[in-house]
Amino acid sequence: MKEQLIIEKIELFKVPPRWLFVKVTTREGIIGWGEPVVEGKADTVAACVMELQQYLIGKSASNIEDIWQILYRGGFYRGGPILMSAISGIDQALWDIKGKFLGVPVYDLLGGAVRHKMKMYCWIGGDHPEVLLEQAHEKVKAGFQAVKMNATGGMDWISTLKDVKLVANNIRLLREEFGSDLDIGLDFHGRVHKGMVKRLIDELAPYEPMFIEEPVLSENNDALKHIYSYTSIPIATGERMFSRWDFKKILEEGVVDIIQPDLSHAGGISEVRRIATMAEAYDVALAPHCPLGPISLASALHVDFVSANAFIQENSIGIHYNQGFDLLDYVLNPEIFDIRDGYIELFQKPGLGVEMNEEKLREGQKIGHNWANPIWRGSDGNFTEW
């Protein structure tokens, strides 16, 4: 019997605002799309994808797990944001191909859906109080019942009392405007050092945030045991963790309530599904990180659809990073991402369910991007986490 779904071609599209897509084409002409990117390191990840071609061309796209194992374990050095993001995009594309070949959505290949819709949240910034309420009303009008914002701007290792008092102002405005009808996540973004976290929690607790995200940088996860026992606010983290091995310790230590692996950074659909199952065994919720494009979001939703512990999904519609281009601009069927009463309905199309506009991608590729996050400094000139 002739082997099917032989990978013949891999193409990359680096397009604004800050995205990188991979197109994998099989001998039968079936196309799979993935989103392998690290924000600010798109060219580096693109080079990694090209290096991994040697393990893909001529192989069957149907053998998703074997390919994943080879891409991860075939090199002596493993893990990290660049390799795992490259693997992520390839993995997404292979699931897309297999679903299209078999005529079923990816979630059916993962065991079938456990829900018929997924609750969503979006960004409202948070750095500028004067537009906060306006943005929140826009999102509520668009159908969202939950939002997330930055809790702080740049913070010193030990910040002033004035800075501490300012932190709670934004969520206070939202609570006064919307009461308990709006869920509000607060992203510390790794900007806060250990010595300030408990002080900030004291200020924020009266306004009952849905969760506190990345209270410390992932390299300081050992501090979570002190933070976790200090507050009843759910603690979320994981966007800068790249495999099940990175999540293993915080799950074993019981210092997190919500994990947030990114489908474009943490090994794709295959690995995030495993991470989600690990978290379920520790009674920890799943809320995948997703400030990126439509393929990353679709991949996250397929994992959400099959994961009993998934409770909410981030998306980048209207996010402040999407200057000039937005989530739906490269999509031919944007209706699959419609928000109804705060939820996205279960996808019905085979594969990932996203039809990419290749003509627009080729136009965007001519523009490209060189996105990098800003470099912040404190009043004394010292580097400050962004």
XYZ file of C-alpha atoms in Angstrom:
386
model
C 0.000 0.000 0.000
C 1.350 3.409 -0.991
C 2.118 5.625 2.010
C -0.181 8.641 2.289
C 0.216 12.282 3.279
C 3.899 12.524 2.329
C 5.216 15.988 3.163
C 6.551 17.650 0.026
C 6.899 21.360 0.806
C 7.240 23.775 3.715
C 6.745 27.538 3.326
C 6.933 30.368 5.846
C 5.049 33.666 5.907
C 6.310 36.437 8.189
C 3.516 38.991 8.219
C 2.435 41.993 10.291
C 1.671 42.748 13.003
C 4.156 40.227 14.527
C 3.219 36.792 13.243
C 4.862 33.865 11.456
C 2.857 31.140 9.706
C 4.026 27.828 8.272
C 2.312 26.100 5.355
C 2.925 22.359 5.058
C 1.846 20.738 1.772
C 1.529 17.005 1.162
C 1.878 14.999 -2.042
C -1.937 14.804 -2.245
C -2.165 18.596 -2.120
C -3.577 18.727 1.409
C -2.362 21.850 3.199
C -1.830 22.305 6.919
C -1.250 25.631 8.649
C 0.750 26.330 11.797
C 1.900 29.376 13.731
C 5.507 28.938 14.922
C 6.682 32.211 16.398
C 8.300 33.821 19.410
C 7.249 37.436 19.694
C 10.373 39.418 18.797
C 12.267 36.371 17.489
C 10.314 35.472 14.332
C 13.409 35.158 12.122
C 15.133 32.917 14.653
C 12.157 30.563 14.834
C 11.860 30.600 11.034
C 15.485 29.458 10.799
C 14.745 26.663 13.261
C 11.763 25.480 11.215
C 13.987 25.339 8.148
C 16.590 23.328 10.078
C 13.892 20.842 11.059
C 12.878 20.292 7.423
C 15.302 17.391 7.190
C 13.040 15.410 9.537
C 9.858 16.313 7.627
C 10.290 16.260 3.865
C 9.419 12.817 2.532
C 7.808 11.712 5.807
C 4.113 10.993 6.386
C 2.277 13.891 8.001
C -0.013 11.289 9.552
C 2.683 10.178 12.004
C 2.245 13.186 14.262
C 3.550 11.675 17.501
C 6.605 10.067 15.925
C 7.500 13.348 14.220
C 7.022 15.232 17.509
C 9.355 12.862 19.328
C 12.020 13.141 16.614
C 11.821 16.943 16.486
C 12.106 17.164 20.286
C 14.471 14.300 21.097
C 16.367 13.982 17.812
C 18.737 16.771 18.761
C 21.073 16.611 21.751
C 19.817 19.991 23.095
C 16.134 20.156 23.932
C 13.450 22.564 25.027
C 13.562 26.337 25.172
C 11.413 28.927 23.407
C 12.937 28.725 19.919
C 12.921 24.956 19.370
C 9.578 24.439 21.098
C 7.912 27.243 19.121
C 9.205 25.773 15.860
C 7.870 22.361 16.894
C 4.579 23.988 17.894
C 3.829 25.395 14.455
C 4.796 22.185 12.683
C 2.666 20.134 15.066
C -0.370 22.389 14.500
C 0.022 22.004 10.731
C 0.219 18.207 10.963
C -2.982 18.018 13.021
C -4.632 20.322 10.468
C -3.590 17.996 7.630
C -4.749 14.836 9.370
C -8.123 16.315 10.255
C -8.672 17.505 6.690
C -7.607 14.130 5.289
C -10.050 12.256 7.551
C -12.773 14.904 7.246
C -13.092 15.623 10.984
C -12.181 18.509 13.316
C -8.973 18.119 15.297
C -10.875 17.832 18.586
C -12.488 14.645 17.293
C -9.020 13.192 16.733
C -8.152 14.112 20.339
C -11.042 12.101 21.757
C -14.069 14.273 21.100
C -15.435 17.450 22.625
C -16.447 17.708 26.274
C -18.258 21.037 25.704
C -20.190 22.726 22.902
C -18.744 26.219 23.429
C -15.757 27.900 25.094
C -15.766 30.998 27.285
C -13.469 33.752 25.986
C -11.700 36.812 27.310
C -9.890 39.673 25.610
C -7.458 42.476 26.443
C -8.309 46.019 27.441
C -4.769 47.254 28.033
C -4.667 48.781 31.498
C -1.753 51.176 31.144
C -3.984 54.215 30.491
C -6.958 54.682 32.873
C -8.551 57.376 30.705
C -9.502 54.848 27.987
C -10.066 51.841 30.222
C -13.817 52.170 30.685
C -14.325 52.970 27.010
C -12.437 49.831 25.984
C -14.275 47.695 28.516
C -17.674 48.879 27.275
C -16.612 48.114 23.684
C -15.658 44.559 24.627
C -18.844 43.965 26.601
C -20.862 45.277 23.664
C -18.946 42.833 21.410
C -20.174 39.971 23.597
C -17.358 39.389 26.081
C -18.118 38.661 29.720
C -14.469 38.644 30.798
C -11.445 40.860 30.161
C -7.801 41.027 31.161
C -5.486 43.987 31.667
C -1.987 44.741 32.839
C -1.914 45.246 36.578
C 1.131 47.509 36.505
C 3.502 49.447 34.329
C 7.235 49.273 34.970
C 8.021 48.476 38.606
C 11.172 48.929 40.657
C 12.462 45.991 42.689
C 10.899 47.729 45.689
C 8.411 50.345 44.493
C 7.163 53.518 46.114
C 3.949 53.753 48.100
C 2.586 56.008 45.342
C 3.178 53.311 42.703
C 1.538 50.686 44.891
C -1.582 52.803 45.356
C -1.886 53.446 41.621
C -2.008 49.735 40.794
C -5.503 49.172 42.183
C -7.054 52.193 40.478
C -7.880 50.533 37.171
C -9.651 47.502 38.567
C -11.450 49.762 41.044
C -12.863 51.783 38.118
C -14.053 48.610 36.412
C -15.656 47.187 39.553
C -17.485 50.457 40.200
C -18.755 50.497 36.600
C -19.640 46.819 36.058
C -19.975 45.372 39.557
C -19.649 41.589 39.574
C -21.031 41.205 36.022
C -17.562 41.379 34.460
C -14.728 38.928 35.214
C -11.374 40.724 35.327
C -7.993 39.020 35.036
C -4.891 40.925 36.129
C -1.579 40.281 34.405
C 1.498 41.079 36.498
C 3.455 40.167 33.312
C 6.507 39.196 35.324
C 7.081 42.921 35.939
C 6.845 42.570 39.704
C 9.679 41.264 41.862
C 9.036 38.976 44.813
C 9.347 41.704 47.419
C 6.373 43.625 45.998
C 3.886 40.878 45.137
C 2.219 40.594 48.536
C 1.939 44.386 48.881
C 0.186 44.564 45.518
C -2.112 41.672 46.370
C -3.194 43.585 49.486
C -4.235 46.499 47.274
C -5.987 44.357 44.657
C -7.796 41.795 46.810
C -10.805 44.028 47.670
C -11.683 44.202 43.954
C -11.744 40.411 43.520
C -9.856 39.733 40.286
C -10.587 36.515 38.386
C -6.889 35.603 38.653
C -3.415 37.063 39.016
C -1.208 36.085 36.091
C 2.569 35.666 36.216
C 3.023 37.259 39.654
C 6.746 36.557 39.218
C 8.903 35.544 36.275
C 8.957 31.831 35.524
C 12.623 31.622 36.553
C 11.466 32.716 40.009
C 8.685 30.130 40.320
C 10.181 29.040 43.639
C 8.594 32.221 45.069
C 5.106 30.950 44.213
C 4.934 28.872 47.395
C 5.043 32.088 49.454
C 2.554 33.895 47.214
C 0.134 30.985 46.926
C -0.341 30.639 50.672
C -0.831 34.406 51.060
C -3.980 34.933 48.979
C -7.274 33.349 47.967
C -7.031 34.936 44.498
C -6.317 32.190 41.928
C -2.708 32.205 40.728
C -2.052 31.682 37.002
C 1.226 31.205 35.148
C 2.857 29.306 32.308
C 3.178 31.396 29.145
C 6.984 31.262 29.445
C 7.121 27.540 30.134
C 7.668 25.317 27.125
C 7.013 21.645 27.871
C 5.449 19.232 30.365
C 8.834 19.051 32.093
C 8.730 22.794 32.765
C 5.272 22.472 34.336
C 6.054 19.366 36.352
C 7.566 21.058 39.404
C 4.898 23.711 40.004
C 2.175 21.092 39.634
C 3.896 18.759 42.094
C 4.398 21.619 44.573
C 0.748 22.703 44.377
C 1.535 26.410 43.944
C -0.660 27.271 40.963
C -4.418 27.252 40.279
C -4.421 27.937 36.531
C -1.806 26.950 33.959
C -1.390 28.966 30.759
C 0.721 27.094 28.200
C 0.894 28.793 24.796
C -0.031 26.677 21.759
C 2.682 28.409 19.689
C 5.407 28.032 22.332
C 4.780 24.866 24.359
C 5.072 22.140 21.737
C 1.801 22.648 19.896
C -1.419 20.708 20.201
C 0.289 17.425 21.079
C 2.253 18.762 24.045
C -0.322 21.187 25.424
C -2.893 18.419 25.460
C -0.465 16.376 27.587
C 0.180 19.361 29.864
C -3.577 19.874 30.266
C -4.028 16.256 31.295
C -1.172 16.512 33.797
C -2.815 19.602 35.301
C -6.167 17.834 35.563
C -4.531 15.168 37.713
C -3.499 17.935 40.147
C -6.970 19.603 40.064
C -5.516 22.637 38.246
C -7.447 24.609 35.616
C -6.318 25.335 32.052
C -6.476 28.737 30.311
C -4.114 28.716 27.315
C -2.109 31.854 26.627
C -2.860 33.345 23.198
C -1.951 36.924 22.229
C -1.116 35.739 18.688
C -2.903 34.959 15.418
C -5.768 32.790 14.162
C -3.944 29.455 13.882
C -2.597 29.694 17.423
C -6.085 30.567 18.682
C -7.773 27.760 16.758
C -5.206 25.287 18.082
C -5.853 26.460 21.652
C -9.600 26.088 21.180
C -9.291 22.504 19.949
C -7.378 21.641 23.137
C -9.984 23.539 25.177
C -12.819 21.641 23.510
C -11.430 18.296 24.735
C -10.011 19.345 28.124
C -12.391 19.108 31.063
C -10.254 21.520 33.115
C -10.200 24.312 30.475
C -12.279 27.211 31.805
C -11.496 30.282 29.686
C -9.535 31.183 26.548
C -7.526 34.314 25.766
C -7.689 35.828 22.285
C -6.027 38.779 20.561
C -9.001 40.448 18.847
C -8.282 44.171 19.183
C -5.200 43.650 21.361
C -2.854 46.644 21.478
C -0.074 44.699 19.700
C -2.179 44.276 16.549
C -1.382 47.658 14.998
C -2.470 47.848 11.352
C -3.606 44.203 11.215
C -5.898 42.186 13.440
C -6.730 38.560 14.177
C -9.219 38.068 11.342
C -7.408 39.904 8.540
C -5.784 36.774 7.080
C -8.828 34.509 7.535
C -11.385 33.644 4.843
C -13.963 32.332 7.340
C -13.787 34.780 10.274
C -17.266 33.750 11.427
C -15.814 30.725 13.254
C -14.393 33.184 15.812
C -17.702 34.989 16.419
C -18.336 35.721 20.098
C -21.877 34.949 21.282
C -22.727 35.764 24.881
C -19.041 35.524 25.765
C -18.414 32.157 24.070
C -17.090 30.694 20.816
C -19.122 27.788 19.466
C -17.612 24.377 18.750
C -15.926 24.324 15.330
C -17.480 22.139 12.615
C -14.984 22.203 9.726
C -12.305 19.523 9.388
C -8.765 20.070 10.634
C -8.209 23.246 12.585
C -11.218 24.779 10.831
C -9.439 27.975 9.748
C -9.319 28.864 6.055
C -6.299 31.097 5.523
C -6.287 33.837 2.866
C -3.029 33.030 1.118
C -3.294 36.051 -1.179
C -3.410 38.347 1.860
C -0.550 36.399 3.458
C 1.632 36.955 0.402
C 0.784 40.646 0.466
C 1.630 40.768 4.177
C 4.858 38.900 3.559
C 6.052 41.756 1.329
C 5.565 44.108 4.278
C 6.941 41.734 6.907
C 7.700 42.966 10.398
C 10.537 43.513 12.805
C 8.491 43.539 15.992
C 10.329 43.664 19.306
C 9.042 44.406 22.765
C 10.034 47.786 24.218
C 12.990 48.215 26.554
C 11.909 49.951 29.730
C 14.064 51.767 32.252
C 13.248 53.171 35.662
C 13.733 56.777 36.718
C 17.338 55.997 37.663
C 18.098 54.429 34.282
C 18.115 50.821 35.513
C 16.455 48.167 33.312
C 12.829 47.427 34.196
C 10.853 44.340 33.154
C 8.337 44.922 30.338
